[in-house]
CSV table of C-alpha atoms in Angstrom, one decimal:
chain,number,residue,atom,x,y,z
Q,1,MET,CA,-66.6,74.9,-39.7
Q,2,LYS,CA,-64.9,71.0,-40.1
Q,3,PRO,CA,-66.3,68.4,-37.9
Q,4,GLN,CA,-63.4,68.0,-35.5
Q,5,ASP,CA,-63.8,71.7,-34.8
Q,6,ARG,CA,-67.4,71.3,-34.2
Q,7,TYR,CA,-66.5,68.7,-31.5
Q,8,LYS,CA,-64.2,70.5,-29.5
Q,9,LYS,CA,-66.4,73.3,-29.0
Q,10,LEU,CA,-69.6,70.6,-28.4
Q,11,GLU,CA,-67.3,68.8,-25.6
Q,12,GLN,CA,-65.8,72.5,-24.2
Q,13,HIS,CA,-69.8,73.3,-23.8
Q,14,LEU,CA,-70.8,70.0,-22.5
Q,15,SER,CA,-68.0,69.9,-20.1
Q,16,GLU,CA,-69.6,72.7,-18.2
Q,17,GLU,CA,-73.3,71.8,-18.6
Q,18,ASN,CA,-73.5,68.2,-18.6
Q,19,PRO,CA,-70.5,66.1,-18.3
Q,20,LEU,CA,-72.6,62.9,-19.1
Q,21,LEU,CA,-73.4,64.1,-22.7
Q,22,LEU,CA,-69.6,63.8,-23.2
Q,23,ASN,CA,-69.8,60.2,-23.4
Q,24,VAL,CA,-72.3,60.8,-26.4
Q,25,ILE,CA,-70.4,62.6,-28.3
Q,26,LYS,CA,-67.7,59.3,-29.1
Q,27,ASN,CA,-71.3,57.7,-30.3
Q,28,TYR,CA,-71.6,60.8,-32.8
Q,29,LYS,CA,-67.8,60.5,-33.9
Q,30,GLU,CA,-68.6,56.7,-34.3
Q,31,LEU,CA,-71.5,57.1,-36.5
Q,32,ASP,CA,-69.1,59.7,-38.9
Q,33,ILE,CA,-66.9,56.7,-39.3
Q,34,ILE,CA,-69.7,54.8,-40.8
Q,35,GLY,CA,-71.0,57.6,-42.4
Q,36,TYR,CA,-67.8,58.2,-44.0
Q,37,LYS,CA,-67.0,54.6,-45.0
Q,38,ALA,CA,-70.6,54.0,-46.4
Q,39,GLY,CA,-70.5,57.4,-48.6
Q,40,LEU,CA,-73.7,58.9,-46.5
Q,41,LEU,CA,-71.5,61.6,-45.1
Q,42,THR,CA,-69.1,64.0,-47.3
Q,43,LYS,CA,-66.1,65.0,-45.0
Q,44,ASP,CA,-67.2,68.3,-44.3
Q,45,GLU,CA,-70.4,66.9,-42.8
Q,46,THR,CA,-70.9,65.0,-39.6
Q,47,TYR,CA,-74.3,63.7,-37.4
Q,48,ALA,CA,-73.6,66.0,-34.7
Q,49,SER,CA,-74.7,68.9,-37.0
Q,50,GLN,CA,-78.0,67.6,-37.9
Q,51,ILE,CA,-79.4,67.8,-34.2
Q,52,SER,CA,-79.6,70.9,-31.6
Q,53,TRP,CA,-77.2,70.3,-28.9
Q,54,TRP,CA,-79.2,73.1,-27.2
Q,55,PRO,CA,-82.7,73.3,-25.6
Q,56,LEU,CA,-84.8,74.2,-28.3
Q,57,ILE,CA,-88.2,75.7,-28.1
Q,58,SER,CA,-89.9,76.2,-31.3
Q,59,ILE,CA,-93.2,78.6,-31.4
Q,60,LEU,CA,-95.3,78.5,-34.2
Q,61,GLY,CA,-99.2,79.2,-35.9
Q,62,THR,CA,-100.8,81.6,-37.0
Q,63,PHE,CA,-100.7,85.3,-37.3
Q,64,SER,CA,-102.3,87.5,-34.7
Q,65,ALA,CA,-102.4,84.2,-32.4
Q,66,GLY,CA,-100.6,85.7,-29.8
Q,67,LYS,CA,-97.1,83.9,-30.0
Q,68,SER,CA,-95.2,87.3,-29.6
Q,69,SER,CA,-97.2,88.2,-26.5
Q,70,PHE,CA,-96.8,84.6,-25.3
Q,71,ILE,CA,-92.9,85.3,-25.4
Q,72,ASN,CA,-92.8,88.3,-24.5
Q,73,GLN,CA,-94.9,87.8,-21.3
Q,74,TYR,CA,-92.4,84.6,-20.4
Q,75,THR,CA,-89.5,86.7,-20.9
Q,76,ASN,CA,-90.5,89.3,-18.9
Q,77,ASN,CA,-89.2,91.6,-21.7
Q,78,ASN,CA,-90.8,93.3,-24.8
Q,79,VAL,CA,-88.7,91.2,-26.9
Q,80,GLN,CA,-91.4,90.8,-30.3
Q,81,THR,CA,-93.5,93.5,-31.3
Q,82,SER,CA,-97.2,92.4,-31.2
Q,83,GLY,CA,-100.4,93.1,-33.1
Q,84,ASN,CA,-103.4,92.3,-35.2
Q,85,GLN,CA,-101.3,92.5,-38.7
Q,86,ALA,CA,-98.2,91.0,-39.6
Q,87,VAL,CA,-95.2,92.5,-38.4
Q,88,ASP,CA,-92.3,90.3,-38.7
Q,89,GLU,CA,-91.7,87.7,-41.9
Q,90,LYS,CA,-88.4,86.3,-40.1
Q,91,PHE,CA,-87.7,83.4,-38.1
Q,92,THR,CA,-86.5,84.9,-35.0
Q,93,VAL,CA,-84.5,82.8,-32.6
Q,94,ILE,CA,-84.1,84.1,-29.0
Q,95,CYS,CA,-81.1,83.1,-26.5
Q,96,PHE,CA,-79.6,84.5,-23.5
Q,97,GLY,CA,-77.2,87.3,-23.9
Q,98,ASN,CA,-74.9,89.8,-22.0
Q,99,GLY,CA,-75.9,93.7,-21.3
Q,100,ASP,CA,-78.8,95.1,-20.1
Q,101,GLU,CA,-80.8,95.6,-23.2
Q,102,VAL,CA,-82.4,93.1,-26.3
Q,103,HIS,CA,-80.0,93.3,-29.3
Q,104,THR,CA,-80.9,92.0,-32.3
Q,105,LEU,CA,-78.4,90.5,-35.0
Q,106,PRO,CA,-78.6,89.4,-38.6
Q,107,GLY,CA,-79.4,86.1,-39.7
Q,108,LEU,CA,-75.8,85.4,-41.0
Q,109,ALA,CA,-74.7,85.0,-37.3
Q,110,LEU,CA,-77.1,82.0,-37.1
Q,111,ASP,CA,-76.1,80.2,-40.3
Q,112,ALA,CA,-71.8,81.1,-39.7
Q,113,ASP,CA,-72.2,79.9,-35.6
Q,114,PRO,CA,-72.3,76.0,-35.1
Q,115,ARG,CA,-74.2,76.8,-31.4
Q,116,PHE,CA,-77.6,77.4,-33.2
Q,117,PRO,CA,-79.8,74.6,-34.9
Q,118,PHE,CA,-79.4,76.8,-38.2
Q,119,PHE,CA,-75.5,76.4,-38.4
Q,120,GLY,CA,-75.1,76.4,-43.0
Q,121,ILE,CA,-78.8,76.4,-43.5
Q,122,ALA,CA,-78.2,78.9,-46.1
Q,123,GLU,CA,-76.7,76.1,-48.2
Q,124,GLU,CA,-80.0,74.0,-47.5
Q,125,ILE,CA,-82.4,76.8,-48.5
Q,126,ASP,CA,-80.5,77.1,-52.0
Q,127,LYS,CA,-81.6,73.4,-52.4
Q,128,VAL,CA,-84.7,73.7,-52.8
Q,129,ASP,CA,-84.9,77.6,-53.9
Q,130,GLN,CA,-82.1,78.4,-55.7
Q,131,GLY,CA,-80.8,81.7,-55.0
Q,132,GLU,CA,-82.4,82.1,-51.8
Q,133,GLY,CA,-79.5,80.9,-49.7
Q,134,ASN,CA,-77.8,84.3,-50.3
Q,135,LYS,CA,-80.7,86.2,-48.4
Q,136,ILE,CA,-80.5,84.5,-45.8
Q,137,ASP,CA,-80.8,87.6,-43.7
Q,138,HIS,CA,-84.2,87.8,-45.4
Q,139,TYR,CA,-85.5,84.5,-43.1
Q,140,LEU,CA,-83.4,84.6,-40.2
Q,141,GLN,CA,-83.0,86.7,-37.3
Q,142,LEU,CA,-80.9,86.8,-33.7
Q,143,LYS,CA,-82.4,88.5,-30.8
Q,144,THR,CA,-80.3,88.1,-27.6
Q,145,VAL,CA,-82.5,89.1,-24.6
Q,146,PRO,CA,-81.0,89.6,-20.8
Q,147,GLU,CA,-84.0,87.1,-18.8
Q,148,GLU,CA,-82.2,84.6,-16.7
Q,149,ILE,CA,-85.5,82.4,-17.6
Q,150,LEU,CA,-83.4,82.1,-21.1
Q,151,LYS,CA,-80.2,80.4,-19.8
Q,152,GLY,CA,-79.7,77.1,-21.2
Q,153,LYS,CA,-82.4,77.6,-23.9
Q,154,ILE,CA,-83.3,78.3,-27.1
Q,155,LEU,CA,-86.5,80.0,-28.5
Q,156,ILE,CA,-88.0,80.6,-32.0
Q,157,ASP,CA,-90.7,82.8,-32.9
Q,158,SER,CA,-91.9,81.9,-36.6
Q,159,PRO,CA,-93.8,84.1,-39.2
Q,160,GLY,CA,-97.5,83.1,-39.7
Q,161,PHE,CA,-98.4,80.4,-41.9
Q,162,ASP,CA,-101.1,82.4,-43.7
Q,163,ALA,CA,-99.3,85.1,-45.7
Q,164,ASP,CA,-95.6,83.1,-46.6
Q,165,ALA,CA,-97.0,79.5,-46.5
Q,166,GLN,CA,-96.4,78.8,-49.9
Q,167,ARG,CA,-92.4,79.3,-50.0
Q,168,ASP,CA,-90.6,76.4,-50.2
Q,169,SER,CA,-87.9,77.7,-48.3
Q,170,THR,CA,-89.9,79.1,-45.8
Q,171,LEU,CA,-91.3,75.8,-45.2
Q,172,LYS,CA,-87.9,73.8,-45.0
Q,173,LEU,CA,-87.1,76.0,-42.2
Q,174,THR,CA,-90.0,75.2,-40.7
Q,175,ASP,CA,-89.6,71.7,-41.2
Q,176,HIS,CA,-86.0,71.8,-40.0
Q,177,ILE,CA,-87.0,73.8,-36.8
Q,178,ILE,CA,-89.8,70.9,-36.3
Q,179,ASP,CA,-87.1,68.3,-36.4
Q,180,MET,CA,-84.5,69.9,-34.6
Q,181,SER,CA,-86.9,71.3,-31.8
Q,182,ASP,CA,-87.4,69.5,-28.3
Q,183,LEU,CA,-90.8,71.3,-27.5
Q,184,VAL,CA,-92.8,72.7,-30.4
Q,185,LEU,CA,-95.9,75.0,-29.2
Q,186,VAL,CA,-98.2,75.6,-32.1
Q,187,PHE,CA,-100.7,78.3,-31.6
Q,188,PHE,CA,-104.2,79.0,-32.9
Q,189,ASP,CA,-106.5,81.9,-32.8
Q,190,ALA,CA,-109.9,81.7,-30.7
Q,191,ARG,CA,-111.3,84.5,-32.5
Q,192,HIS,CA,-110.9,82.7,-35.6
Q,193,PRO,CA,-111.4,79.1,-34.8
Q,194,GLU,CA,-113.0,77.9,-37.8
Q,195,PRO,CA,-110.7,75.5,-40.4
Q,196,GLY,CA,-110.7,78.5,-43.4
Q,197,ALA,CA,-108.7,80.7,-41.3
Q,198,MET,CA,-106.2,78.3,-40.5
Q,199,ARG,CA,-105.9,76.2,-43.3
Q,200,ASP,CA,-102.1,76.3,-44.1
Q,201,THR,CA,-101.1,75.8,-40.3
Q,202,LEU,CA,-103.4,72.8,-40.1
Q,203,HIS,CA,-102.3,71.4,-43.3
Q,204,HIS,CA,-98.7,72.0,-42.5
Q,205,LEU,CA,-98.2,71.7,-39.0
Q,206,VAL,CA,-101.2,69.3,-38.2
Q,207,LYS,CA,-101.3,66.6,-40.8
Q,208,THR,CA,-97.6,66.7,-42.4
Q,209,HIS,CA,-96.5,65.8,-38.7
Q,210,LEU,CA,-99.1,63.4,-38.0
Q,211,ASN,CA,-96.9,60.1,-37.8
Q,212,ARG,CA,-94.0,61.4,-36.0
Q,213,LYS,CA,-92.7,59.0,-33.0
Q,214,ASP,CA,-91.8,62.3,-31.3
Q,215,GLY,CA,-95.3,63.9,-31.7
Q,216,ASP,CA,-95.5,64.3,-28.2
Q,217,LYS,CA,-93.1,67.1,-28.0
Q,218,ILE,CA,-96.1,69.0,-30.1
Q,219,LEU,CA,-98.3,71.0,-28.0
Q,220,TYR,CA,-101.7,72.6,-30.0
Q,221,ILE,CA,-102.5,75.5,-28.1
Q,222,LEU,CA,-105.8,77.7,-28.7
Q,223,ASN,CA,-104.8,81.1,-28.0
Q,224,GLN,CA,-107.0,84.4,-26.4
Q,225,ILE,CA,-109.9,82.0,-25.2
Q,226,ASP,CA,-111.1,85.1,-23.6
Q,227,THR,CA,-112.6,86.1,-26.4
Q,228,ALA,CA,-115.0,83.2,-26.4
Q,229,ALA,CA,-116.5,84.5,-23.4
Q,230,GLN,CA,-118.5,86.7,-25.6
Q,231,GLU,CA,-120.0,84.1,-27.4
Q,232,ASP,CA,-123.5,83.1,-26.2
Q,233,ASN,CA,-121.8,79.2,-26.3
Q,234,PRO,CA,-118.2,79.4,-25.6
Q,235,GLU,CA,-118.0,76.2,-25.4
Q,236,GLU,CA,-118.3,76.1,-29.0
Q,237,VAL,CA,-115.4,77.9,-30.3
Q,238,ILE,CA,-113.5,75.5,-28.1
Q,239,SER,CA,-115.5,72.2,-30.1
Q,240,ALA,CA,-115.0,73.9,-33.6
Q,241,TRP,CA,-111.2,74.3,-33.2
Q,242,GLN,CA,-110.7,70.5,-32.3
Q,243,ARG,CA,-113.3,69.7,-35.0
Q,244,ALA,CA,-110.7,71.3,-37.5
Q,245,LEU,CA,-107.5,69.1,-35.7
Q,246,SER,CA,-109.6,66.1,-35.8
Q,247,GLN,CA,-110.9,66.6,-39.5
Q,248,GLN,CA,-106.6,66.5,-40.3
Q,249,GLY,CA,-106.2,63.0,-38.3
Q,250,LEU,CA,-105.6,64.4,-34.6
Q,251,ILE,CA,-108.1,62.5,-32.6
Q,252,SER,CA,-106.3,63.3,-29.9
Q,253,GLY,CA,-103.2,65.0,-28.3
Q,254,ASN,CA,-101.5,67.9,-26.3
Q,255,PHE,CA,-104.6,70.7,-26.5
Q,256,TYR,CA,-104.5,73.8,-24.4
Q,257,THR,CA,-106.6,76.6,-23.8
Q,258,ILE,CA,-105.0,80.0,-22.8
Q,259,TYR,CA,-105.3,83.8,-23.0
Q,260,ASN,CA,-103.2,86.5,-21.8
Q,261,GLU,CA,-104.8,88.3,-18.8
Q,262,LYS,CA,-102.9,91.6,-18.8
Q,263,LEU,CA,-104.2,91.6,-22.6
Q,264,ALA,CA,-107.4,89.9,-22.1
Q,265,VAL,CA,-110.7,91.1,-22.8
Q,266,PRO,CA,-113.0,91.9,-19.6
Q,267,ILE,CA,-115.3,88.9,-18.6
Q,268,ALA,CA,-118.3,90.4,-17.0
Q,269,ASP,CA,-120.1,87.1,-15.6
Q,270,SER,CA,-117.6,86.5,-12.9
Q,271,SER,CA,-118.4,83.0,-12.7
Q,272,LEU,CA,-117.7,82.3,-16.1
Q,273,ALA,CA,-114.6,84.2,-15.5
Q,274,GLU,CA,-113.5,82.4,-12.5
Q,275,ARG,CA,-113.5,79.3,-14.5
Q,276,PHE,CA,-112.0,80.4,-18.1
Q,277,LYS,CA,-108.9,81.8,-15.4
Q,278,ARG,CA,-108.8,78.1,-13.7
Q,279,LYS,CA,-108.5,76.1,-16.8
Q,280,LYS,CA,-106.2,78.9,-18.5
Q,281,ASP,CA,-104.0,78.9,-15.4
Q,282,MET,CA,-104.3,75.1,-15.5
Q,283,ASP,CA,-103.2,74.7,-19.0
Q,284,LEU,CA,-100.5,77.1,-18.9
Q,285,GLU,CA,-99.0,75.6,-15.9
Q,286,ARG,CA,-98.8,72.5,-17.8
Q,287,ILE,CA,-96.7,74.4,-20.9
Q,288,LEU,CA,-94.6,76.0,-18.5
Q,289,ASP,CA,-93.3,73.1,-16.6
Q,290,ARG,CA,-92.7,71.7,-20.4
Q,291,MET,CA,-90.7,74.1,-21.5
Q,292,ASN,CA,-88.9,74.2,-18.2
Q,293,LYS,CA,-88.1,70.4,-18.3
Q,294,VAL,CA,-86.8,71.1,-21.7
Q,295,SER,CA,-83.1,70.5,-20.8
Q,296,ILE,CA,-83.9,67.1,-19.4
Q,297,GLU,CA,-85.4,66.0,-22.6
Q,298,ARG,CA,-82.8,67.5,-24.6
Q,299,ALA,CA,-80.5,65.3,-22.8
Q,300,TYR,CA,-82.5,62.3,-23.3
Q,301,ARG,CA,-82.9,63.3,-27.1
Q,302,ILE,CA,-79.5,63.3,-28.3
Q,303,THR,CA,-78.9,60.4,-26.3
Q,304,HIS,CA,-81.3,58.2,-27.7
Q,305,MET,CA,-80.9,60.0,-31.3
Q,306,ALA,CA,-77.3,58.2,-31.5
Q,307,GLU,CA,-79.6,54.5,-31.5
Q,308,THR,CA,-82.2,56.1,-33.8
Q,309,LEU,CA,-79.4,57.0,-36.2
Q,310,ALA,CA,-77.2,53.6,-36.0
Q,311,ASN,CA,-80.7,51.4,-36.7
Q,312,GLU,CA,-81.5,54.1,-39.3
Q,313,ILE,CA,-78.3,53.3,-41.2
Q,314,ARG,CA,-78.9,49.5,-41.0
Q,315,ASP,CA,-82.4,49.3,-41.3
Q,316,GLN,CA,-83.3,52.1,-43.9
Q,317,LYS,CA,-80.2,53.7,-45.6
Q,318,ILE,CA,-78.0,50.5,-46.3
Q,319,PRO,CA,-81.1,49.0,-48.2
Q,320,GLN,CA,-82.1,52.1,-50.0
Q,321,ILE,CA,-78.4,52.3,-51.2
Q,322,GLU,CA,-78.6,48.9,-52.2
Q,323,THR,CA,-81.8,49.9,-54.4
Q,324,ALA,CA,-80.5,52.7,-55.7
Q,325,ILE,CA,-77.1,50.2,-56.9
Q,326,LYS,CA,-79.3,47.5,-58.2
Q,327,ARG,CA,-81.3,50.1,-60.2
Q,328,TRP,CA,-78.4,52.0,-61.5
Q,329,ARG,CA,-76.3,48.9,-62.3
Q,330,LYS,CA,-79.8,47.2,-64.0
Q,331,LYS,CA,-79.5,50.2,-66.6
Q,332,VAL,CA,-76.0,50.2,-67.4
Q,333,ILE,CA,-75.9,46.6,-68.2
Q,334,LEU,CA,-78.9,46.5,-70.3
Q,335,THR,CA,-78.0,49.4,-72.1
Q,336,ASP,CA,-74.0,47.7,-72.5
Q,337,ILE,CA,-75.9,44.9,-74.0
Q,338,ILE,CA,-77.8,47.4,-76.6
Q,339,ILE,CA,-74.9,49.5,-77.6
Q,340,ILE,CA,-72.0,47.2,-77.5
Q,341,GLY,CA,-74.4,44.3,-79.1
Q,342,ALA,CA,-75.0,47.2,-81.4
Q,343,PHE,CA,-71.6,48.1,-82.1
Q,344,LEU,CA,-69.9,44.7,-82.6
Q,345,PHE,CA,-72.6,43.9,-85.4
Q,346,GLY,CA,-71.5,47.0,-87.1
Q,347,LEU,CA,-68.2,45.8,-87.1
Q,348,ASP,CA,-69.1,42.5,-88.5
Q,349,TRP,CA,-71.4,44.3,-91.1
Q,350,LEU,CA,-68.4,46.3,-92.0
Q,351,TYR,CA,-66.0,43.4,-92.5
Q,352,TRP,CA,-68.2,41.6,-94.3
Q,353,SER,CA,-69.5,44.3,-96.8
Q,354,ASN,CA,-65.8,45.1,-97.7
Q,355,HIS,CA,-64.5,41.5,-97.5
Q,356,ASP,CA,-62.6,41.8,-100.8
Q,357,ASN,CA,-60.9,44.9,-100.2
Q,358,LEU,CA,-60.0,43.8,-96.3
Q,359,THR,CA,-58.3,41.2,-97.6
Q,360,SER,CA,-54.8,41.9,-97.7
Q,361,PHE,CA,-55.3,43.9,-94.6
Q,362,ASN,CA,-55.9,40.7,-93.2
Q,363,GLU,CA,-53.3,39.1,-94.2
Q,364,TRP,CA,-51.4,41.4,-93.0
Q,365,LEU,CA,-52.6,41.2,-89.7
Q,366,SER,CA,-51.8,37.9,-89.6
Q,367,ASN,CA,-48.4,37.7,-91.0
Q,368,ASP,CA,-47.8,40.9,-87.8
Q,369,TRP,CA,-49.0,39.5,-84.4
Q,370,GLN,CA,-47.7,43.0,-83.1
Q,371,HIS,CA,-50.9,44.7,-85.2
Q,372,GLY,CA,-52.8,42.6,-84.5
Q,373,ALA,CA,-53.0,42.9,-80.6
Q,374,ILE,CA,-52.7,47.3,-81.1
Q,375,ILE,CA,-56.2,46.8,-83.3
Q,376,SER,CA,-57.7,44.2,-80.6
Q,377,GLY,CA,-56.5,46.7,-77.7
Q,378,ILE,CA,-58.1,49.9,-79.4
Q,379,LEU,CA,-61.5,47.6,-80.1
Q,380,LEU,CA,-61.1,46.6,-76.3
Q,381,ALA,CA,-60.6,50.0,-75.5
Q,382,ILE,CA,-63.4,51.4,-77.5
Q,383,VAL,CA,-66.1,48.7,-75.8
Q,384,PHE,CA,-64.7,49.7,-72.6
Q,385,GLY,CA,-64.9,53.1,-73.1
Q,386,ILE,CA,-68.5,53.2,-73.7
Q,387,HIS,CA,-68.9,51.2,-70.8
Q,388,TYR,CA,-67.5,53.4,-68.3
Q,389,PHE,CA,-69.3,56.5,-70.2
Q,390,LEU,CA,-72.6,54.5,-69.3
Q,391,ARG,CA,-72.4,53.8,-66.1
Q,392,ASN,CA,-71.0,57.1,-64.9
Q,393,LYS,CA,-73.8,58.5,-67.0
Q,394,PHE,CA,-76.4,56.6,-65.2
Q,395,CYS,CA,-75.3,57.2,-62.1
Q,396,HIS,CA,-74.9,61.0,-62.4
Q,397,TYR,CA,-78.8,61.0,-63.8
Q,398,ASP,CA,-79.5,58.6,-60.9
Q,399,ALA,CA,-78.0,60.9,-58.4
Q,400,ARG,CA,-79.8,64.1,-59.2
Q,401,LYS,CA,-83.2,62.2,-58.8
Q,402,LEU,CA,-82.3,61.4,-55.5
Q,403,GLU,CA,-80.5,64.9,-54.8
Q,404,THR,CA,-83.6,66.3,-53.2
Q,405,GLU,CA,-85.2,64.0,-51.3
Q,406,GLN,CA,-82.5,61.8,-50.4
Q,407,PRO,CA,-79.2,63.5,-50.5
Q,408,ASP,CA,-77.5,61.1,-48.6
Q,409,ILE,CA,-78.4,58.0,-50.7
Q,410,ALA,CA,-77.3,60.3,-53.8
Q,411,ASN,CA,-73.8,60.8,-52.3
Q,412,ALA,CA,-73.5,57.0,-51.1
Q,413,LEU,CA,-74.4,56.1,-55.1
Q,414,ARG,CA,-72.1,58.1,-56.1
Q,415,TYR,CA,-69.4,57.0,-53.6
Q,416,ASN,CA,-70.1,53.3,-55.1
Q,417,ASN,CA,-69.5,54.0,-58.7
Q,418,ARG,CA,-65.9,53.9,-59.0
Q,419,PHE,CA,-64.0,52.6,-61.8
Q,420,TRP,CA,-62.1,49.7,-59.6
Q,421,ARG,CA,-65.5,48.5,-58.1
Q,422,GLY,CA,-66.7,45.5,-60.6
Q,423,MET,CA,-70.9,45.8,-61.0
Q,424,PHE,CA,-71.7,42.7,-59.7
Q,425,SER,CA,-70.1,43.7,-56.0
Q,426,GLN,CA,-72.4,42.4,-53.6
Q,427,HIS,CA,-72.0,44.8,-50.8
Q,428,VAL,CA,-72.4,48.3,-50.5
Q,429,ARG,CA,-69.1,50.0,-50.3
Q,430,GLY,CA,-67.7,50.5,-46.3
Q,431,TRP,CA,-70.3,48.3,-45.0
Q,432,GLY,CA,-68.3,45.5,-43.5
Q,433,ARG,CA,-68.6,43.5,-40.6
Q,434,ARG,CA,-66.3,46.3,-38.7
Q,435,ASN,CA,-69.3,48.9,-39.5
Q,436,GLN,CA,-72.3,46.2,-38.9
Q,437,LYS,CA,-70.1,45.5,-34.9
Q,438,ARG,CA,-69.6,49.4,-34.4
Q,439,LEU,CA,-73.5,49.9,-35.0
Q,440,VAL,CA,-74.2,46.9,-32.3
Q,441,SER,CA,-71.8,49.1,-30.2
Q,442,ILE,CA,-73.4,52.6,-30.7
Q,443,VAL,CA,-76.9,51.2,-29.8
Q,444,GLN,CA,-75.5,49.5,-26.4
Q,445,SER,CA,-73.7,52.6,-25.4
Q,446,SER,CA,-76.5,54.7,-26.0
Q,447,LYS,CA,-78.8,52.7,-23.9
Q,448,GLN,CA,-76.0,52.8,-21.4
Q,449,ALA,CA,-76.0,56.6,-21.2
Q,450,ILE,CA,-79.9,57.0,-21.1
Q,451,GLN,CA,-79.6,54.6,-17.9
Q,452,SER,CA,-77.0,57.2,-16.9
Q,453,LEU,CA,-78.9,59.9,-17.3
Q,454,THR,CA,-81.7,58.3,-15.7
Q,455,ASP,CA,-80.2,57.8,-12.4
Q,456,GLN,CA,-79.4,61.0,-12.0
Q,457,PHE,CA,-83.4,61.0,-11.1
Q,458,ALA,CA,-84.7,57.7,-10.6
Q,459,ASN,CA,-83.3,55.4,-7.5
Q,460,PRO,CA,-86.2,52.2,-7.1
Q,461,SER,CA,-83.6,50.8,-4.4
Q,462,GLY,CA,-84.2,53.7,-2.3
Q,463,GLN,CA,-80.9,53.8,-1.0
Q,464,SER,CA,-79.2,57.0,-0.1
Q,465,ILE,CA,-77.9,58.8,-3.1
Q,466,SER,CA,-74.9,61.6,-3.0
Q,467,HIS,CA,-74.8,64.0,-5.6
Q,468,SER,CA,-71.2,65.4,-6.6
Q,469,SER,CA,-70.2,67.1,-9.8
Q,470,ASN,CA,-72.9,65.6,-11.7
Q,471,LYS,CA,-72.1,61.9,-10.8
Q,472,THR,CA,-74.2,59.4,-9.1
Q,473,GLU,CA,-73.0,57.5,-6.3
Q,474,ILE,CA,-74.5,55.0,-4.0
Q,475,SER,CA,-73.5,54.7,-0.5
Q,476,GLN,CA,-73.6,51.3,0.6
Q,477,GLU,CA,-71.6,48.3,1.9
Q,478,PRO,CA,-69.9,46.0,-0.8
Q,479,ASP,CA,-72.2,42.8,-1.7
Q,480,GLU,CA,-70.1,39.8,-1.3
Q,481,ASN,CA,-72.6,38.3,-4.0
Q,482,GLN,CA,-72.4,41.2,-6.2
Q,483,GLU,CA,-70.4,41.0,-9.2
Q,484,THR,CA,-67.3,43.4,-9.7
Q,485,PRO,CA,-67.2,45.7,-12.5
Q,486,GLU,CA,-64.4,43.5,-13.9
Q,487,GLU,CA,-67.0,40.6,-13.8
Q,488,ASP,CA,-69.7,43.1,-15.5
Q,489,ILE,CA,-67.2,44.1,-18.1
Q,490,GLU,CA,-66.7,40.2,-18.5
Q,491,ASN,CA,-70.1,39.2,-18.7
Q,492,LEU,CA,-71.2,42.1,-21.3
Q,493,SER,CA,-68.3,41.3,-23.6
Q,494,LYS,CA,-69.7,37.5,-23.7
Q,495,ALA,CA,-72.8,39.2,-24.5
Q,496,GLU,CA,-71.7,41.2,-27.2
Q,497,ALA,CA,-69.5,38.6,-28.3
Q,498,LYS,CA,-72.7,36.6,-29.5
Q,499,VAL,CA,-73.8,39.4,-31.2
Q,500,PHE,CA,-70.6,39.8,-33.1
Q,501,GLU,CA,-70.6,36.2,-33.9
Q,502,GLN,CA,-74.5,36.1,-35.0
Q,503,ILE,CA,-73.2,39.4,-37.6
Q,504,ASP,CA,-70.4,37.3,-38.5
Q,505,ASN,CA,-72.2,34.1,-39.8
Q,506,SER,CA,-75.0,36.0,-41.0
Q,507,GLY,CA,-72.4,38.1,-43.3
Q,508,SER,CA,-70.8,34.8,-44.1
Q,509,ASN,CA,-73.7,33.5,-45.5
Q,510,ARG,CA,-74.9,36.1,-47.6
């Protein structure tokens, strides 16, 4: 799907769900322009496709940790098959559907539909596990469920990590899910809280994502805690689980202990049963509250992500491109000196070793300047041919090394290798003052959009607010000393002008 078609579908959806996000789409279009001009995006890519525009809740963890039972309880429908053994090795995307029953659709429906977070994922799987992208149905499935609670959100149930944790394509999907999710529920089994039973889950879901800036969206849940009531010291079960988490570096976080009352083991001690139920009710209420508010978090995430991407391009991507270009340039120039120097030395040696035989040839060249020009042109063409062969060879070699970890930098390096660009160009292609100003505008626009979102809920002044068509209007008399919108815009323009002037000055001083 072309980027313009994707944006058209997004605008159609958001105009009905949350019109405030329509302005945010403009920021992503501006980011795309910068990405195209700097070579960070290909023409069929867009930054809008790197995030989920629908509220997304992922449910990860070990086998038999109660993930499927939790989903069935949440949806009040028998959506997922539950059991003590592995019953499904696919990632299952669950969303609201029309009709009277649950429908299961193949993974191809997700790979080809831009509304879902797995759009085009087959190609990404192929990059880490060649050929596996054609087997997308082995990894993904879509289930549509006619339950009102699913309206406006998407759930993702993962296969357990115990049996399939070493498959690169599965881990690729897991990382993709965590990055795009608004909320991540990581389930552990209270019947097996010791580190050995959940080593793979701990390593990949805890240690790998320990330093995430959005780590607050990950909730760690010890499920089926009712089974611990049979222990002599039930608190030790929770302590063992928390010690296992702390050994991976997670000292504090969102920890919860719950169980499913319908499937719970009866607890003989009434006081203990009441204590377990009280703790379960409190934690479950907090979890469900986060799930119910995921639409709000999604709106903030999408809005803030534009600012994050803008800062990332300026502070990380451009310097990384510059580093890649310098590394590539150094290889080309050193090899140029060695090979072309050797070539010229060989010509000189050939000339002097055959000096007597070339006397007549030299006289012929000196008497006919046209032949001399042709010979010189041929030699010059050989020298330039060697140079361009080397620069292309090294560029593709370096780009292939970057392809797996930094595909956008690899693409940008190729983009900067054009025959008309000199080897000593000081600037990344497409990274001029105009695009730097665009980034400043995107950051400012994102901050204003976040303020507009907050205005839907917050009213520090305490003045009466009327809501109409998702817009907030404050009912008050105009203040004579208050600046008009035109004056606000003029003041904002002056502030922007100062920022742009600083950019211009820094650019001219480079």
